[in-house]
PDB file of C-alpha atoms in Angstrom:
ATOM      1  CA  MET A   1       5.800  18.568  11.650  1.00 69.00           C
ATOM      2  CA  ILE A   2       6.822  15.194  13.141  1.00 84.00           C
ATOM      3  CA  ARG A   3       8.380  12.941  10.491  1.00 90.00           C
ATOM      4  CA  TYR A   4       8.820   9.899  12.698  1.00 95.00           C
ATOM      5  CA  ILE A   5       8.902   8.793  16.316  1.00 96.00           C
ATOM      6  CA  LYS A   6      11.257   6.147  17.627  1.00 96.00           C
ATOM      7  CA  GLY A   7      10.550   4.865  21.102  1.00 96.00           C
ATOM      8  CA  THR A   8       9.517   2.083  23.446  1.00 97.00           C
ATOM      9  CA  LEU A   9       6.160   0.383  23.066  1.00 97.00           C
ATOM     10  CA  GLU A  10       4.431   1.108  26.372  1.00 97.00           C
ATOM     11  CA  MET A  11       0.763   0.364  25.694  1.00 96.00           C
ATOM     12  CA  ILE A  12      -1.521  -1.093  23.021  1.00 96.00           C
ATOM     13  CA  GLU A  13      -5.075   0.201  22.571  1.00 96.00           C
ATOM     14  CA  GLU A  14      -7.757  -1.024  20.186  1.00 93.00           C
ATOM     15  CA  ASP A  15      -6.620   1.183  17.319  1.00 93.00           C
ATOM     16  CA  ALA A  16      -3.511   2.909  18.667  1.00 96.00           C
ATOM     17  CA  VAL A  17      -0.182   2.417  20.398  1.00 97.00           C
ATOM     18  CA  ILE A  18       1.587   4.500  23.021  1.00 97.00           C
ATOM     19  CA  LEU A  19       5.267   5.048  22.308  1.00 97.00           C
ATOM     20  CA  ASP A  20       7.512   6.433  25.037  1.00 97.00           C
ATOM     21  CA  ASN A  21      10.190   8.763  23.718  1.00 96.00           C
ATOM     22  CA  GLN A  22      12.364  10.393  26.390  1.00 94.00           C
ATOM     23  CA  GLY A  23       9.567  10.282  28.958  1.00 95.00           C
ATOM     24  CA  ILE A  24       6.820  11.552  26.660  1.00 95.00           C
ATOM     25  CA  GLY A  25       4.067   9.110  25.646  1.00 96.00           C
ATOM     26  CA  TYR A  26       2.842   9.596  22.104  1.00 96.00           C
ATOM     27  CA  ARG A  27      -0.546   8.099  21.202  1.00 97.00           C
ATOM     28  CA  ILE A  28      -0.355   7.011  17.563  1.00 97.00           C
ATOM     29  CA  LEU A  29      -3.244   5.576  15.562  1.00 96.00           C
ATOM     30  CA  VAL A  30      -2.202   2.591  13.445  1.00 96.00           C
ATOM     31  CA  SER A  31      -3.841   0.147  11.039  1.00 92.00           C
ATOM     32  CA  PRO A  32      -4.820  -3.431  11.950  1.00 89.00           C
ATOM     33  CA  ALA A  33      -2.009  -4.614   9.672  1.00 89.00           C
ATOM     34  CA  MET A  34       0.486  -2.618  11.744  1.00 93.00           C
ATOM     35  CA  MET A  35      -0.968  -4.093  14.929  1.00 93.00           C
ATOM     36  CA  ASP A  36       0.068  -7.505  13.626  1.00 91.00           C
ATOM     37  CA  ARG A  37       3.662  -6.301  13.203  1.00 92.00           C
ATOM     38  CA  LEU A  38       4.205  -4.779  16.649  1.00 95.00           C
ATOM     39  CA  PRO A  39       7.252  -5.744  18.700  1.00 94.00           C
ATOM     40  CA  VAL A  40       6.890  -7.257  22.171  1.00 94.00           C
ATOM     41  CA  MET A  41       5.745  -4.881  24.904  1.00 95.00           C
ATOM     42  CA  GLY A  42       8.704  -2.791  25.987  1.00 95.00           C
ATOM     43  CA  GLY A  43      10.403  -3.287  22.630  1.00 96.00           C
ATOM     44  CA  GLU A  44      11.673  -0.443  20.481  1.00 96.00           C
ATOM     45  CA  MET A  45       9.907   0.600  17.293  1.00 96.00           C
ATOM     46  CA  LYS A  46       9.909   3.419  14.786  1.00 97.00           C
ATOM     47  CA  LEU A  47       6.782   4.846  13.176  1.00 97.00           C
ATOM     48  CA  TYR A  48       6.627   7.395  10.376  1.00 97.00           C
ATOM     49  CA  THR A  49       3.885   9.800  11.298  1.00 96.00           C
ATOM     50  CA  TYR A  50       1.229  12.109   9.921  1.00 95.00           C
ATOM     51  CA  LEU A  51      -0.215  14.797  12.186  1.00 94.00           C
ATOM     52  CA  ASN A  52      -3.901  15.447  11.550  1.00 91.00           C
ATOM     53  CA  VAL A  53      -5.098  18.751  12.983  1.00 89.00           C
ATOM     54  CA  ARG A  54      -8.815  19.340  13.526  1.00 83.00           C
ATOM     55  CA  GLU A  55     -10.705  22.039  15.394  1.00 81.00           C
ATOM     56  CA  ASP A  56     -11.359  19.711  18.315  1.00 84.00           C
ATOM     57  CA  ALA A  57      -8.299  17.444  18.276  1.00 83.00           C
ATOM     58  CA  MET A  58      -4.812  16.657  17.010  1.00 90.00           C
ATOM     59  CA  GLN A  59      -4.124  13.042  16.034  1.00 93.00           C
ATOM     60  CA  LEU A  60      -0.960  11.206  15.056  1.00 95.00           C
ATOM     61  CA  PHE A  61      -1.202   8.410  12.506  1.00 96.00           C
ATOM     62  CA  GLY A  62       1.694   5.982  12.275  1.00 96.00           C
ATOM     63  CA  PHE A  63       3.166   3.816   9.507  1.00 96.00           C
ATOM     64  CA  GLY A  64       5.904   1.227   9.280  1.00 94.00           C
ATOM     65  CA  ASN A  65       7.769   2.871   6.414  1.00 93.00           C
ATOM     66  CA  VAL A  66       7.879   5.969   4.208  1.00 92.00           C
ATOM     67  CA  ASP A  67       6.116   4.152   1.358  1.00 89.00           C
ATOM     68  CA  GLU A  68       3.014   3.524   3.481  1.00 94.00           C
ATOM     69  CA  LEU A  69       3.041   7.115   4.706  1.00 94.00           C
ATOM     70  CA  GLU A  70       3.232   8.494   1.164  1.00 92.00           C
ATOM     71  CA  ILE A  71       0.350   6.310  -0.042  1.00 93.00           C
ATOM     72  CA  PHE A  72      -1.686   7.393   2.993  1.00 95.00           C
ATOM     73  CA  GLN A  73      -1.043  11.052   2.168  1.00 94.00           C
ATOM     74  CA  MET A  74      -2.230  10.400  -1.392  1.00 93.00           C
ATOM     75  CA  LEU A  75      -5.361   8.615  -0.182  1.00 95.00           C
ATOM     76  CA  ILE A  76      -6.489  11.458   2.059  1.00 94.00           C
ATOM     77  CA  THR A  77      -6.372  13.895  -0.873  1.00 93.00           C
ATOM     78  CA  VAL A  78      -9.338  11.981  -2.328  1.00 93.00           C
ATOM     79  CA  SER A  79     -12.711  13.578  -1.593  1.00 88.00           C
ATOM     80  CA  GLY A  80     -14.554  11.420   0.910  1.00 87.00           C
ATOM     81  CA  ILE A  81     -11.406   9.777   2.281  1.00 93.00           C
ATOM     82  CA  GLY A  82     -10.404  11.035   5.713  1.00 92.00           C
ATOM     83  CA  PRO A  83      -7.435   9.840   7.783  1.00 93.00           C
ATOM     84  CA  LYS A  84      -9.350   6.967   9.387  1.00 91.00           C
ATOM     85  CA  ALA A  85     -10.628   5.711   6.027  1.00 92.00           C
ATOM     86  CA  GLY A  86      -7.116   5.990   4.604  1.00 94.00           C
ATOM     87  CA  LEU A  87      -5.805   3.954   7.522  1.00 94.00           C
ATOM     88  CA  SER A  88      -8.560   1.397   6.960  1.00 92.00           C
ATOM     89  CA  ILE A  89      -7.518   0.944   3.330  1.00 94.00           C
ATOM     90  CA  LEU A  90      -3.872   0.494   4.352  1.00 93.00           C
ATOM     91  CA  GLY A  91      -5.014  -2.018   6.925  1.00 91.00           C
ATOM     92  CA  THR A  92      -6.573  -4.101   4.151  1.00 92.00           C
ATOM     93  CA  LEU A  93      -4.151  -3.576   1.258  1.00 91.00           C
ATOM     94  CA  SER A  94      -0.407  -3.025   1.157  1.00 88.00           C
ATOM     95  CA  ALA A  95       0.981   0.115  -0.500  1.00 88.00           C
ATOM     96  CA  ASP A  96       1.850  -1.907  -3.623  1.00 82.00           C
ATOM     97  CA  ASP A  97      -1.616  -3.510  -3.676  1.00 85.00           C
ATOM     98  CA  ILE A  98      -3.210  -0.053  -3.586  1.00 89.00           C
ATOM     99  CA  ARG A  99      -1.053   1.140  -6.478  1.00 85.00           C
ATOM    100  CA  PHE A 100      -1.935  -1.874  -8.594  1.00 80.00           C
ATOM    101  CA  ALA A 101      -5.631  -1.589  -7.731  1.00 85.00           C
ATOM    102  CA  VAL A 102      -5.571   2.002  -8.984  1.00 86.00           C
ATOM    103  CA  LEU A 103      -3.634   1.133 -12.140  1.00 78.00           C
ATOM    104  CA  ALA A 104      -5.925  -1.823 -12.875  1.00 78.00           C
ATOM    105  CA  ASP A 105      -9.163   0.103 -12.151  1.00 82.00           C
ATOM    106  CA  ASP A 106      -9.894  -2.481  -9.454  1.00 86.00           C
ATOM    107  CA  ALA A 107     -12.342  -0.565  -7.255  1.00 90.00           C
ATOM    108  CA  ALA A 108     -13.609  -3.837  -5.771  1.00 90.00           C
ATOM    109  CA  ALA A 109     -10.251  -4.466  -4.101  1.00 89.00           C
ATOM    110  CA  ILE A 110     -10.278  -1.037  -2.452  1.00 93.00           C
ATOM    111  CA  ALA A 111     -13.935  -1.421  -1.429  1.00 93.00           C
ATOM    112  CA  LYS A 112     -12.940  -4.428   0.720  1.00 92.00           C
ATOM    113  CA  ALA A 113     -11.607  -1.982   3.329  1.00 92.00           C
ATOM    114  CA  PRO A 114     -14.052  -1.507   6.244  1.00 91.00           C
ATOM    115  CA  GLY A 115     -16.032   1.717   5.880  1.00 88.00           C
ATOM    116  CA  VAL A 116     -15.132   2.226   2.219  1.00 92.00           C
ATOM    117  CA  GLY A 117     -18.015   1.781  -0.195  1.00 90.00           C
ATOM    118  CA  ALA A 118     -17.968   1.113  -3.921  1.00 91.00           C
ATOM    119  CA  LYS A 119     -18.614   4.762  -4.795  1.00 93.00           C
ATOM    120  CA  THR A 120     -15.723   5.992  -2.652  1.00 93.00           C
ATOM    121  CA  ALA A 121     -13.442   3.257  -4.009  1.00 93.00           C
ATOM    122  CA  LYS A 122     -14.151   4.469  -7.557  1.00 93.00           C
ATOM    123  CA  LYS A 123     -13.240   8.012  -6.484  1.00 93.00           C
ATOM    124  CA  VAL A 124      -9.882   6.689  -5.256  1.00 93.00           C
ATOM    125  CA  ILE A 125      -9.252   5.182  -8.703  1.00 91.00           C
ATOM    126  CA  VAL A 126     -10.228   8.336 -10.594  1.00 90.00           C
ATOM    127  CA  GLU A 127      -8.433  10.852  -8.375  1.00 91.00           C
ATOM    128  CA  LEU A 128      -5.187   8.899  -7.892  1.00 90.00           C
ATOM    129  CA  LYS A 129      -4.780   7.580 -11.431  1.00 82.00           C
ATOM    130  CA  ASP A 130      -2.537  10.453 -12.500  1.00 78.00           C
ATOM    131  CA  LYS A 131      -0.635  10.580  -9.206  1.00 81.00           C
ATOM    132  CA  ILE A 132       0.594   6.987  -9.247  1.00 78.00           C
ATOM    133  CA  ALA A 133       3.347   6.312 -11.751  1.00 64.00           C
ATOM    134  CA  ALA A 134       2.904   2.913 -13.367  1.00 58.00           C
ATOM    135  CA  LYS A 135       6.560   2.457 -14.238  1.00 55.00           C
ATOM    136  CA  GLU A 136       7.763   3.231 -10.698  1.00 60.00           C
ATOM    137  CA  THR A 137       5.173   0.839  -9.281  1.00 64.00           C
ATOM    138  CA  VAL A 138       6.232  -1.973 -11.564  1.00 62.00           C
ATOM    139  CA  ASN A 139       9.919  -1.378 -10.843  1.00 61.00           C
ATOM    140  CA  ALA A 140       9.289  -1.457  -7.084  1.00 63.00           C
ATOM    141  CA  VAL A 141       7.452  -4.758  -7.292  1.00 61.00           C
ATOM    142  CA  LEU A 142      10.047  -6.259  -9.636  1.00 60.00           C
ATOM    143  CA  GLU A 143      12.780  -5.357  -7.136  1.00 62.00           C
ATOM    144  CA  LYS A 144      10.771  -7.146  -4.450  1.00 60.00           C
ATOM    145  CA  ALA A 145      10.283 -10.109  -6.769  1.00 56.00           C
ATOM    146  CA  ALA A 146      14.012 -10.348  -7.414  1.00 57.00           C
ATOM    147  CA  GLY A 147      14.720 -10.177  -3.693  1.00 56.00           C
ATOM    148  CA  ASN A 148      12.207 -12.923  -2.982  1.00 53.00           C
ATOM    149  CA  GLY A 149      13.485 -15.163  -5.751  1.00 51.00           C
ATOM    150  CA  ALA A 150      10.197 -14.883  -7.609  1.00 47.00           C
ATOM    151  CA  VAL A 151      11.855 -15.381 -10.991  1.00 45.00           C
ATOM    152  CA  LYS A 152      10.704 -18.848 -12.039  1.00 47.00           C
ATOM    153  CA  GLU A 153      11.549 -21.253 -14.824  1.00 42.00           C
ATOM    154  CA  GLU A 154       7.859 -21.202 -15.760  1.00 45.00           C
ATOM    155  CA  ASN A 155       8.457 -17.743 -17.265  1.00 47.00           C
ATOM    156  CA  ALA A 156      10.625 -19.192 -20.014  1.00 46.00           C
ATOM    157  CA  GLY A 157       9.314 -18.826 -23.538  1.00 50.00           C
ATOM    158  CA  VAL A 158       7.519 -15.505 -23.050  1.00 57.00           C
ATOM    159  CA  SER A 159       8.627 -11.970 -23.879  1.00 71.00           C
ATOM    160  CA  LYS A 160      10.719  -9.980 -21.412  1.00 79.00           C
ATOM    161  CA  ALA A 161       7.744  -7.735 -20.591  1.00 82.00           C
ATOM    162  CA  SER A 162       5.524 -10.791 -20.054  1.00 81.00           C
ATOM    163  CA  ALA A 163       8.119 -12.397 -17.802  1.00 80.00           C
ATOM    164  CA  GLU A 164       8.390  -9.194 -15.773  1.00 82.00           C
ATOM    165  CA  ALA A 165       4.600  -9.030 -15.452  1.00 82.00           C
ATOM    166  CA  VAL A 166       4.524 -12.635 -14.202  1.00 81.00           C
ATOM    167  CA  GLU A 167       7.296 -11.889 -11.681  1.00 80.00           C
ATOM    168  CA  ALA A 168       5.475  -8.789 -10.431  1.00 81.00           C
ATOM    169  CA  LEU A 169       2.242 -10.749  -9.987  1.00 81.00           C
ATOM    170  CA  ALA A 170       4.149 -13.465  -8.123  1.00 77.00           C
ATOM    171  CA  ALA A 171       5.562 -10.798  -5.804  1.00 77.00           C
ATOM    172  CA  LEU A 172       1.999  -9.707  -5.062  1.00 77.00           C
ATOM    173  CA  GLY A 173       1.147 -13.205  -3.881  1.00 75.00           C
ATOM    174  CA  TYR A 174      -0.275 -14.906  -6.967  1.00 78.00           C
ATOM    175  CA  SER A 175       1.144 -18.279  -7.955  1.00 73.00           C
ATOM    176  CA  ALA A 176       3.457 -18.370 -10.976  1.00 68.00           C
ATOM    177  CA  ALA A 177       0.970 -20.655 -12.749  1.00 70.00           C
ATOM    178  CA  GLU A 178      -1.941 -18.241 -12.178  1.00 78.00           C
ATOM    179  CA  ALA A 179       0.142 -15.273 -13.273  1.00 79.00           C
ATOM    180  CA  LEU A 180       1.461 -16.969 -16.407  1.00 78.00           C
ATOM    181  CA  LYS A 181      -2.022 -18.174 -17.366  1.00 80.00           C
ATOM    182  CA  ALA A 182      -3.424 -14.627 -17.067  1.00 85.00           C
ATOM    183  CA  VAL A 183      -0.591 -13.071 -19.070  1.00 83.00           C
ATOM    184  CA  LYS A 184      -0.914 -15.681 -21.845  1.00 81.00           C
ATOM    185  CA  GLN A 185      -4.621 -14.871 -22.184  1.00 87.00           C
ATOM    186  CA  ILE A 186      -3.824 -11.285 -23.193  1.00 88.00           C
ATOM    187  CA  GLU A 187      -4.025 -10.625 -26.930  1.00 83.00           C
ATOM    188  CA  ASN A 188      -0.863  -9.264 -28.575  1.00 81.00           C
ATOM    189  CA  ALA A 189       1.012  -9.646 -25.281  1.00 78.00           C
ATOM    190  CA  GLY A 190       4.334  -9.503 -27.093  1.00 78.00           C
ATOM    191  CA  GLU A 191       3.582  -5.963 -28.261  1.00 82.00           C
ATOM    192  CA  LEU A 192       2.632  -4.561 -24.840  1.00 84.00           C
ATOM    193  CA  THR A 193       4.758  -2.995 -22.110  1.00 85.00           C
ATOM    194  CA  THR A 194       5.088  -4.516 -18.651  1.00 84.00           C
ATOM    195  CA  GLU A 195       2.735  -1.898 -17.190  1.00 82.00           C
ATOM    196  CA  GLU A 196       0.085  -2.545 -19.851  1.00 84.00           C
ATOM    197  CA  LEU A 197       0.343  -6.297 -19.323  1.00 86.00           C
ATOM    198  CA  LEU A 198      -0.031  -5.905 -15.549  1.00 85.00           C
ATOM    199  CA  LYS A 199      -3.148  -3.789 -15.898  1.00 83.00           C
ATOM    200  CA  GLN A 200      -4.813  -6.349 -18.138  1.00 85.00           C
ATOM    201  CA  ALA A 201      -3.582  -9.387 -16.198  1.00 85.00           C
ATOM    202  CA  LEU A 202      -4.897  -8.033 -12.898  1.00 83.00           C
ATOM    203  CA  LYS A 203      -8.362  -7.784 -14.430  1.00 81.00           C
ATOM    204  CA  LEU A 204      -8.173 -11.489 -15.278  1.00 82.00           C
ATOM    205  CA  MET A 205      -6.941 -12.706 -11.867  1.00 76.00           C
TER     206      MET A 205
END
């Protein structure tokens, strides 16, 4: 119904912000991670929104970009994950981190989100596995890696897929040395695709 709201930041609550748009104040629930990225009071911001309609209330949830919104909408399709739990996960992990956690079967990473237990985290893995495209995820992170200059000389001497896996891991915040060490531990690395290497490397990090 409401794709996004662009307005002036008028108020900050514990878990929400009030955006003024043409004299109307919209209360939008946001993650702790978004709270850390807010502009100064009175500054302009744009939030992509999801309207949650319940019998007793209507709530707007806000996200910094379309990618976060789309991951949130995937998360809340999982049984046991409501909007607040989905927001909690996005407050702990970035959209890319969530994708890689799912692809790597890393339920422990998802379970770090407040209010999300190990059992629910495993449900996220199982129910989103087929919805998250490995190739698109890898390509997105590689684009980020290229933009951040994550391509390092340390990647020399490995296959193209291995080098791409190292670059993607570096874009996720791992050091090039850690990433290269993990990739080199994988048996028959030269025969695997970038996505396969990433899945196995993440389990070793």
